[in-house]
Amino acid sequence: MSQDKLTASEPAGGAKPRVAVLFGGRSSEHAVSCVTAAGVLGAINKDKYEVIPIGIAKSGQWVLAPGDTAQWSLAASSLPEVVPSTQTVTLAQIGGEHQLIVAAPNEVPQELGAVDVVFPLLHGPFGEDGTIQGLLELSDTRYVGAGVLASAVGMDKHFMKVVFEAAGLQVGPYIAVTDRQWRKDAESVRKQVDLLGFPVFVKPARAGSSMGISKVDSLEELDAAIEEARRHDLKLVIEAGITGREIECAVLEGRGTDAPRTSMPGEISVAGGTHEFYDFNAKYVEDDAASLSCPADLPEEAIARVRELSAAAFDAVGAEGLSRVDFFYTPDGQVIINEINTMPGFTPKSMYPQMWAASGLDYAELIDELIYLALNRKTGLR
């Protein structure tokens, strides 16, 4: 991928930009967010940026976090977690600057200084869904990634599909199931699923990292899969199984008025064994469970189509910064969009940075460009 070398804007006076890396959070993807932060904290250029790690405990408390990346590693027997503290970090606008404040009981609050940009490495509800983005918008704080609406649409698999369909993108057959529908008339839901045909995939509507997803091969398995998904979200999406290869594409916002940039598409291969699909363990825990081929072995016209549709999906939801778009490539050559992820993982195994690396933009350069885009975008309505 050809492009100019990237240089982030610097604050007045030539000081290093202060980047608050925000991770953890209240969702079931808390551990994944910690591992994503470990990747970014380990790769960000400390000579160029002043980095402040801020963890969000599962209770919602913001705390100053250690910058030791080893503490946030993910293993099958140990999930990293942000621990609550007696000191709470808040973000406030003081004298026209975005200041980090540390407060503790019976102590005078301390100012940590101004923040130029927030890097919200949060996955799932209460972080990736527009809530943190709304908080940052209220304080006129610049941040990496999609805004409030794009984050909310990208988080909700139901409304995401509605937007895609309105934009003319092809999606697979599905139904959305609300809490009220399931509690009031479960039999009607079963009949709708039966009409989709089996297998189906039962998914929480507003969760990621394959949390709560089940492949269902018969009606007898459906209720248990629905209840498992409901542990993560009371709203569900149930999708018909599609025969096809799983293809992904990374999207990066263009500079100024430039169009979104797309990586070469990649293909996920799951090694089998206990994995019928690309589940949580295959993504994050087991080293050899999944692999990425990039560029994917596709005809040139299919590669061009995937990249074109990825940019179209990015624009359809109004995304900013970054997104990963997932597709099915069917045996008859159809490219069917599955979903967009407005804050894809940055773990060592994550596909988004791997696809950009295979396209000529390495991990550190990618982080640099995302910070550049955030520093150079307007606050407020845009």
Short mmCIF file of C-alpha atoms in Angstrom, two decimals:
data_model
loop_
_atom_site.label_atom_id
_atom_site.label_comp_id
_atom_site.label_asym_id
_atom_site.label_seq_id
_atom_site.Cartn_x
_atom_site.Cartn_y
_atom_site.Cartn_z
CA MET A 1 0.00 0.00 0.00
CA SER A 2 1.53 3.29 -1.03
CA GLN A 3 1.03 6.35 1.14
CA ASP A 4 2.97 9.24 2.62
CA LYS A 5 4.70 8.70 5.94
CA LEU A 6 2.43 9.81 8.72
CA THR A 7 3.05 12.57 11.23
CA ALA A 8 0.51 13.39 13.91
CA SER A 9 -0.31 17.00 14.74
CA GLU A 10 1.37 18.37 17.83
CA PRO A 11 -0.13 20.76 20.38
CA ALA A 12 0.92 24.39 20.41
CA GLY A 13 4.40 24.85 21.77
CA GLY A 14 5.73 21.60 20.35
CA ALA A 15 4.85 19.46 23.38
CA LYS A 16 4.26 15.78 22.82
CA PRO A 17 0.54 14.98 22.35
CA ARG A 18 -0.92 13.44 25.50
CA VAL A 19 -2.86 10.28 24.68
CA ALA A 20 -5.15 8.71 27.27
CA VAL A 21 -5.53 5.00 26.49
CA LEU A 22 -8.90 3.93 27.88
CA PHE A 23 -9.64 0.22 28.37
CA GLY A 24 -11.47 -2.39 30.45
CA GLY A 25 -15.09 -1.37 30.85
CA ARG A 26 -18.36 -2.81 32.08
CA SER A 27 -19.13 -5.24 29.26
CA SER A 28 -18.50 -8.98 29.02
CA GLU A 29 -15.58 -8.09 26.72
CA HIS A 30 -13.64 -6.47 29.58
CA ALA A 31 -10.73 -8.93 29.31
CA VAL A 32 -10.49 -8.58 25.53
CA SER A 33 -10.31 -4.82 25.93
CA CYS A 34 -7.41 -5.22 28.38
CA VAL A 35 -5.52 -7.38 25.88
CA THR A 36 -6.21 -4.89 23.10
CA ALA A 37 -4.76 -2.17 25.35
CA ALA A 38 -1.67 -4.29 26.01
CA GLY A 39 -1.04 -4.43 22.27
CA VAL A 40 -1.39 -0.68 21.80
CA LEU A 41 0.57 0.23 24.95
CA GLY A 42 3.39 -2.00 23.79
CA ALA A 43 3.56 -0.54 20.30
CA ILE A 44 2.75 3.15 20.66
CA ASN A 45 5.73 5.45 20.17
CA LYS A 46 6.57 6.73 23.68
CA ASP A 47 9.13 9.13 22.20
CA LYS A 48 6.38 10.79 20.21
CA TYR A 49 3.42 10.61 22.61
CA GLU A 50 2.93 10.97 26.33
CA VAL A 51 0.74 7.99 27.16
CA ILE A 52 -1.59 7.77 30.14
CA PRO A 53 -3.19 4.32 30.67
CA ILE A 54 -6.65 4.57 32.24
CA GLY A 55 -8.54 1.43 33.17
CA ILE A 56 -12.29 1.18 33.68
CA ALA A 57 -13.21 -1.39 36.32
CA LYS A 58 -16.25 -3.61 35.85
CA SER A 59 -18.01 -1.35 38.37
CA GLY A 60 -17.50 1.59 35.99
CA GLN A 61 -14.80 3.30 38.06
CA TRP A 62 -11.98 4.99 36.11
CA VAL A 63 -8.52 4.38 37.61
CA LEU A 64 -4.92 5.08 36.70
CA ALA A 65 -3.64 1.78 35.33
CA PRO A 66 -0.16 0.27 35.15
CA GLY A 67 1.48 0.51 31.76
CA ASP A 68 2.99 -2.98 32.15
CA THR A 69 1.65 -4.86 29.14
CA ALA A 70 2.34 -8.28 30.70
CA GLN A 71 -0.34 -7.57 33.30
CA TRP A 72 -2.99 -7.42 30.59
CA SER A 73 -2.17 -10.67 28.77
CA LEU A 74 -4.90 -13.21 28.09
CA ALA A 75 -4.62 -16.91 28.86
CA ALA A 76 -7.20 -19.66 29.20
CA SER A 77 -6.64 -19.84 32.96
CA SER A 78 -6.31 -16.12 33.64
CA LEU A 79 -8.44 -13.25 32.34
CA PRO A 80 -6.98 -9.77 32.93
CA GLU A 81 -9.12 -7.33 34.87
CA VAL A 82 -8.94 -3.69 35.91
CA VAL A 83 -9.07 -3.58 39.71
CA PRO A 84 -11.01 -0.81 41.51
CA SER A 85 -9.00 1.74 43.48
CA THR A 86 -9.45 4.28 46.25
CA GLN A 87 -8.51 6.91 43.65
CA THR A 88 -10.91 7.76 40.84
CA VAL A 89 -9.97 9.43 37.57
CA THR A 90 -12.37 11.84 35.91
CA LEU A 91 -12.20 13.89 32.72
CA ALA A 92 -13.23 17.52 33.07
CA GLN A 93 -13.03 20.69 31.02
CA ILE A 94 -11.15 23.31 33.03
CA GLY A 95 -10.11 26.66 31.59
CA GLY A 96 -10.87 25.47 28.07
CA GLU A 97 -8.65 22.37 28.40
CA HIS A 98 -9.57 18.73 28.83
CA GLN A 99 -8.05 17.82 32.17
CA LEU A 100 -7.64 14.51 33.94
CA ILE A 101 -8.48 14.81 37.62
CA VAL A 102 -7.61 12.24 40.31
CA ALA A 103 -9.83 12.26 43.40
CA ALA A 104 -9.78 10.19 46.59
CA PRO A 105 -11.85 10.34 49.80
CA ASN A 106 -10.74 13.09 52.18
CA GLU A 107 -8.08 14.32 49.76
CA VAL A 108 -7.79 17.41 47.60
CA PRO A 109 -8.34 16.47 43.91
CA GLN A 110 -5.16 16.53 41.83
CA GLU A 111 -4.88 17.65 38.22
CA LEU A 112 -2.94 15.33 35.93
CA GLY A 113 -2.92 17.86 33.13
CA ALA A 114 -4.54 18.28 29.75
CA VAL A 115 -5.36 15.44 27.37
CA ASP A 116 -5.11 15.94 23.61
CA VAL A 117 -6.81 12.75 22.51
CA VAL A 118 -8.46 9.69 24.05
CA PHE A 119 -7.89 6.25 22.53
CA PRO A 120 -10.99 4.30 23.71
CA LEU A 121 -10.01 0.64 23.36
CA LEU A 122 -13.35 -0.55 24.66
CA HIS A 123 -15.35 -3.44 23.25
CA GLY A 124 -19.04 -4.10 23.72
CA PRO A 125 -21.75 -2.11 25.54
CA PHE A 126 -20.80 0.91 27.67
CA GLY A 127 -17.82 1.69 25.48
CA GLU A 128 -18.05 0.64 21.85
CA ASP A 129 -21.76 1.48 21.56
CA GLY A 130 -21.63 5.30 21.61
CA THR A 131 -21.87 5.80 25.37
CA ILE A 132 -18.20 6.71 25.97
CA GLN A 133 -18.21 8.59 22.67
CA GLY A 134 -21.12 10.69 23.94
CA LEU A 135 -19.26 11.50 27.14
CA LEU A 136 -16.21 12.60 25.17
CA GLU A 137 -18.38 14.68 22.82
CA LEU A 138 -19.94 16.48 25.80
CA SER A 139 -16.49 17.55 26.99
CA ASP A 140 -15.28 18.46 23.46
CA THR A 141 -12.52 15.87 23.78
CA ARG A 142 -11.03 14.42 20.61
CA TYR A 143 -10.94 10.64 20.43
CA VAL A 144 -10.00 7.79 18.12
CA GLY A 145 -12.70 6.01 16.18
CA ALA A 146 -16.36 6.28 15.29
CA GLY A 147 -18.75 8.85 16.74
CA VAL A 148 -21.93 8.33 18.74
CA LEU A 149 -24.34 7.25 15.99
CA ALA A 150 -21.91 5.07 14.02
CA SER A 151 -20.78 3.37 17.23
CA ALA A 152 -24.37 2.67 18.30
CA VAL A 153 -25.40 1.35 14.88
CA GLY A 154 -22.24 -0.72 14.58
CA MET A 155 -22.89 -2.27 18.00
CA ASP A 156 -26.49 -3.30 17.32
CA LYS A 157 -26.48 -6.14 14.77
CA HIS A 158 -30.17 -5.59 14.04
CA PHE A 159 -30.06 -1.91 13.18
CA MET A 160 -26.71 -2.43 11.47
CA LYS A 161 -28.45 -4.75 9.01
CA VAL A 162 -31.31 -2.27 8.57
CA VAL A 163 -28.80 0.44 7.62
CA PHE A 164 -26.90 -1.89 5.29
CA GLU A 165 -30.10 -2.89 3.50
CA ALA A 166 -31.10 0.76 3.13
CA ALA A 167 -27.69 1.42 1.55
CA GLY A 168 -28.24 -1.38 -0.96
CA LEU A 169 -25.80 -3.87 0.59
CA GLN A 170 -26.74 -7.55 0.52
CA VAL A 171 -27.27 -9.16 3.92
CA GLY A 172 -28.22 -12.74 4.73
CA PRO A 173 -31.66 -13.84 6.04
CA TYR A 174 -32.18 -13.09 9.73
CA ILE A 175 -34.70 -12.20 12.41
CA ALA A 176 -34.38 -9.90 15.41
CA VAL A 177 -35.85 -11.06 18.73
CA THR A 178 -36.58 -8.64 21.55
CA ASP A 179 -36.93 -9.57 25.22
CA ARG A 180 -40.66 -8.88 25.07
CA GLN A 181 -41.17 -11.08 22.01
CA TRP A 182 -39.37 -14.02 23.58
CA ARG A 183 -41.17 -13.76 26.93
CA LYS A 184 -44.59 -13.15 25.38
CA ASP A 185 -44.63 -15.60 22.48
CA ALA A 186 -41.62 -17.90 22.34
CA GLU A 187 -43.45 -20.30 20.03
CA SER A 188 -43.78 -17.60 17.37
CA VAL A 189 -40.02 -17.04 17.56
CA ARG A 190 -39.40 -20.77 17.14
CA LYS A 191 -41.61 -20.82 14.04
CA GLN A 192 -39.75 -17.87 12.50
CA VAL A 193 -36.42 -19.58 13.12
CA ASP A 194 -37.72 -22.81 11.61
CA LEU A 195 -38.60 -20.87 8.45
CA LEU A 196 -35.00 -19.60 8.23
CA GLY A 197 -33.84 -23.20 8.02
CA PHE A 198 -30.97 -24.83 9.89
CA PRO A 199 -28.24 -24.30 10.81
CA VAL A 200 -28.72 -20.86 12.32
CA PHE A 201 -26.46 -18.69 14.45
CA VAL A 202 -27.98 -17.22 17.60
CA LYS A 203 -26.22 -14.00 18.63
CA PRO A 204 -26.61 -11.29 21.27
CA ALA A 205 -27.53 -8.20 19.26
CA ARG A 206 -25.10 -5.94 21.13
CA ALA A 207 -22.04 -7.99 21.98
CA GLY A 208 -18.84 -8.83 20.19
CA SER A 209 -15.79 -11.10 20.39
CA SER A 210 -18.14 -14.03 19.67
CA MET A 211 -19.57 -13.73 23.19
CA GLY A 212 -22.76 -15.77 23.63
CA ILE A 213 -22.89 -17.00 20.02
CA SER A 214 -24.12 -20.52 19.30
CA LYS A 215 -24.49 -22.55 16.14
CA VAL A 216 -27.84 -24.33 16.21
CA ASP A 217 -28.51 -27.35 14.01
CA SER A 218 -32.05 -28.21 15.10
CA LEU A 219 -35.13 -26.76 16.78
CA GLU A 220 -34.39 -28.87 19.86
CA GLU A 221 -31.18 -26.91 20.45
CA LEU A 222 -32.72 -23.48 19.96
CA ASP A 223 -34.04 -22.59 23.42
CA ALA A 224 -30.74 -23.32 25.16
CA ALA A 225 -28.85 -21.20 22.61
CA ILE A 226 -31.30 -18.33 23.04
CA GLU A 227 -30.94 -18.41 26.81
CA GLU A 228 -27.15 -18.45 26.49
CA ALA A 229 -27.24 -15.40 24.22
CA ARG A 230 -29.67 -13.64 26.60
CA ARG A 231 -27.02 -13.80 29.34
CA HIS A 232 -25.15 -11.18 27.30
CA ASP A 233 -28.04 -9.19 25.81
CA LEU A 234 -31.83 -9.49 26.03
CA LYS A 235 -32.08 -8.51 22.36
CA LEU A 236 -30.97 -11.15 19.88
CA VAL A 237 -30.28 -11.60 16.20
CA ILE A 238 -30.74 -15.05 14.69
CA GLU A 239 -29.10 -15.51 11.30
CA ALA A 240 -29.50 -18.23 8.71
CA GLY A 241 -26.30 -20.14 8.11
CA ILE A 242 -24.58 -19.14 4.87
CA THR A 243 -22.38 -21.50 2.92
CA GLY A 244 -19.32 -19.48 2.08
CA ARG A 245 -15.83 -18.43 3.02
CA GLU A 246 -15.34 -15.87 5.82
CA ILE A 247 -13.61 -12.82 4.36
CA GLU A 248 -12.63 -9.68 6.29
CA CYS A 249 -11.41 -6.26 5.22
CA ALA A 250 -9.86 -3.46 7.29
CA VAL A 251 -10.98 0.12 6.66
CA LEU A 252 -9.15 3.29 7.64
CA GLU A 253 -10.66 6.75 7.35
CA GLY A 254 -9.23 8.90 4.58
CA ARG A 255 -7.48 12.16 5.37
CA GLY A 256 -9.45 15.33 4.81
CA THR A 257 -11.98 14.70 2.05
CA ASP A 258 -10.27 11.52 0.82
CA ALA A 259 -12.31 8.33 0.55
CA PRO A 260 -11.90 5.57 3.15
CA ARG A 261 -8.83 3.39 2.65
CA THR A 262 -9.19 -0.39 2.51
CA SER A 263 -6.68 -3.16 3.15
CA MET A 264 -6.30 -6.27 1.09
CA PRO A 265 -9.03 -8.72 2.18
CA GLY A 266 -8.09 -11.54 4.53
CA GLU A 267 -9.58 -14.99 5.08
CA ILE A 268 -10.06 -16.70 8.41
CA SER A 269 -9.32 -20.39 8.65
CA VAL A 270 -10.40 -22.28 11.78
CA ALA A 271 -8.35 -25.38 12.51
CA GLY A 272 -11.39 -27.43 13.45
CA GLY A 273 -11.33 -29.72 16.47
CA THR A 274 -13.70 -28.20 19.01
CA HIS A 275 -14.31 -25.10 16.86
CA GLU A 276 -17.25 -25.22 14.47
CA PHE A 277 -16.86 -21.49 13.83
CA TYR A 278 -14.62 -18.56 14.73
CA ASP A 279 -15.48 -18.48 18.45
CA PHE A 280 -13.91 -16.69 21.46
CA ASN A 281 -11.22 -19.30 22.15
CA ALA A 282 -10.23 -19.47 18.50
CA LYS A 283 -9.93 -15.68 18.40
CA TYR A 284 -8.08 -14.98 21.61
CA VAL A 285 -6.92 -17.99 23.61
CA GLU A 286 -5.67 -20.90 21.51
CA ASP A 287 -2.59 -19.99 19.50
CA ASP A 288 -3.14 -22.42 16.62
CA ALA A 289 -6.94 -22.47 16.42
CA ALA A 290 -7.25 -19.88 13.66
CA SER A 291 -5.08 -18.32 11.00
CA LEU A 292 -5.34 -15.42 8.57
CA SER A 293 -4.46 -15.54 4.90
CA CYS A 294 -3.93 -12.04 3.51
CA PRO A 295 -4.44 -11.35 0.73
CA ALA A 296 -7.22 -13.92 0.54
CA ASP A 297 -7.06 -16.34 -2.39
CA LEU A 298 -9.89 -14.74 -4.36
CA PRO A 299 -10.39 -13.69 -7.96
CA GLU A 300 -9.28 -10.11 -8.62
CA GLU A 301 -12.85 -8.98 -9.23
CA ALA A 302 -13.94 -10.45 -5.87
CA ILE A 303 -11.09 -8.66 -4.06
CA ALA A 304 -12.12 -5.39 -5.69
CA ARG A 305 -15.76 -6.01 -4.75
CA VAL A 306 -14.93 -6.74 -1.09
CA ARG A 307 -12.88 -3.55 -0.83
CA GLU A 308 -15.59 -1.50 -2.54
CA LEU A 309 -18.32 -2.85 -0.25
CA SER A 310 -16.14 -2.35 2.84
CA ALA A 311 -15.78 1.34 2.07
CA ALA A 312 -19.52 1.53 1.31
CA ALA A 313 -20.35 -0.08 4.68
CA PHE A 314 -18.00 2.34 6.47
CA ASP A 315 -19.79 5.28 4.85
CA ALA A 316 -23.27 3.77 5.36
CA VAL A 317 -22.98 3.85 9.16
CA GLY A 318 -21.04 7.14 9.15
CA ALA A 319 -17.90 5.58 10.64
CA GLU A 320 -14.71 7.47 11.45
CA GLY A 321 -11.19 6.31 12.21
CA LEU A 322 -11.31 2.57 11.74
CA SER A 323 -13.57 -0.39 11.14
CA ARG A 324 -13.35 -4.04 10.16
CA VAL A 325 -16.00 -5.34 7.78
CA ASP A 326 -16.83 -9.05 7.58
CA PHE A 327 -18.31 -10.89 4.59
CA PHE A 328 -19.27 -14.28 3.25
CA TYR A 329 -18.00 -15.17 -0.20
CA THR A 330 -20.33 -17.82 -1.57
CA PRO A 331 -19.49 -20.59 -4.07
CA ASP A 332 -21.47 -18.75 -6.76
CA GLY A 333 -19.42 -15.58 -6.26
CA GLN A 334 -21.78 -13.50 -4.12
CA VAL A 335 -20.29 -11.14 -1.54
CA ILE A 336 -22.72 -10.97 1.40
CA ILE A 337 -21.98 -8.56 4.22
CA ASN A 338 -22.11 -9.97 7.73
CA GLU A 339 -21.22 -7.05 10.00
CA ILE A 340 -19.05 -4.02 10.69
CA ASN A 341 -16.96 -3.64 13.83
CA THR A 342 -16.19 0.00 14.64
CA MET A 343 -13.57 -0.86 17.28
CA PRO A 344 -11.93 -4.09 16.14
CA GLY A 345 -9.46 -5.82 18.40
CA PHE A 346 -5.76 -4.87 18.53
CA THR A 347 -4.56 -8.03 20.24
CA PRO A 348 -1.49 -9.77 18.80
CA LYS A 349 -3.87 -12.19 17.04
CA SER A 350 -6.36 -9.58 15.86
CA MET A 351 -7.14 -9.51 12.17
CA TYR A 352 -7.43 -5.73 11.74
CA PRO A 353 -3.74 -4.88 12.35
CA GLN A 354 -2.65 -8.09 10.60
CA MET A 355 -4.49 -7.09 7.43
CA TRP A 356 -2.96 -3.62 7.45
CA ALA A 357 0.50 -5.09 8.05
CA ALA A 358 -0.01 -7.36 5.04
CA SER A 359 -1.09 -4.27 3.07
CA GLY A 360 2.03 -2.27 3.92
CA LEU A 361 1.11 -0.39 7.11
CA ASP A 362 2.70 -1.81 10.24
CA TYR A 363 1.26 -1.78 13.76
CA ALA A 364 3.05 1.32 15.06
CA GLU A 365 2.30 3.29 11.88
CA LEU A 366 -1.35 2.27 12.11
CA ILE A 367 -1.61 3.55 15.69
CA ASP A 368 0.13 6.76 14.63
CA GLU A 369 -2.32 7.32 11.80
CA LEU A 370 -5.36 6.74 14.03
CA ILE A 371 -4.06 9.33 16.49
CA TYR A 372 -3.36 11.71 13.61
CA LEU A 373 -6.94 11.36 12.36
CA ALA A 374 -8.34 11.97 15.84
CA LEU A 375 -6.16 15.02 16.49
CA ASN A 376 -7.11 16.55 13.17
CA ARG A 377 -10.88 16.12 13.25
CA LYS A 378 -13.33 18.72 14.47
CA THR A 379 -15.18 18.41 17.76
CA GLY A 380 -18.95 18.79 17.87
CA LEU A 381 -21.24 18.25 14.88
CA ARG A 382 -19.37 17.27 11.72
#
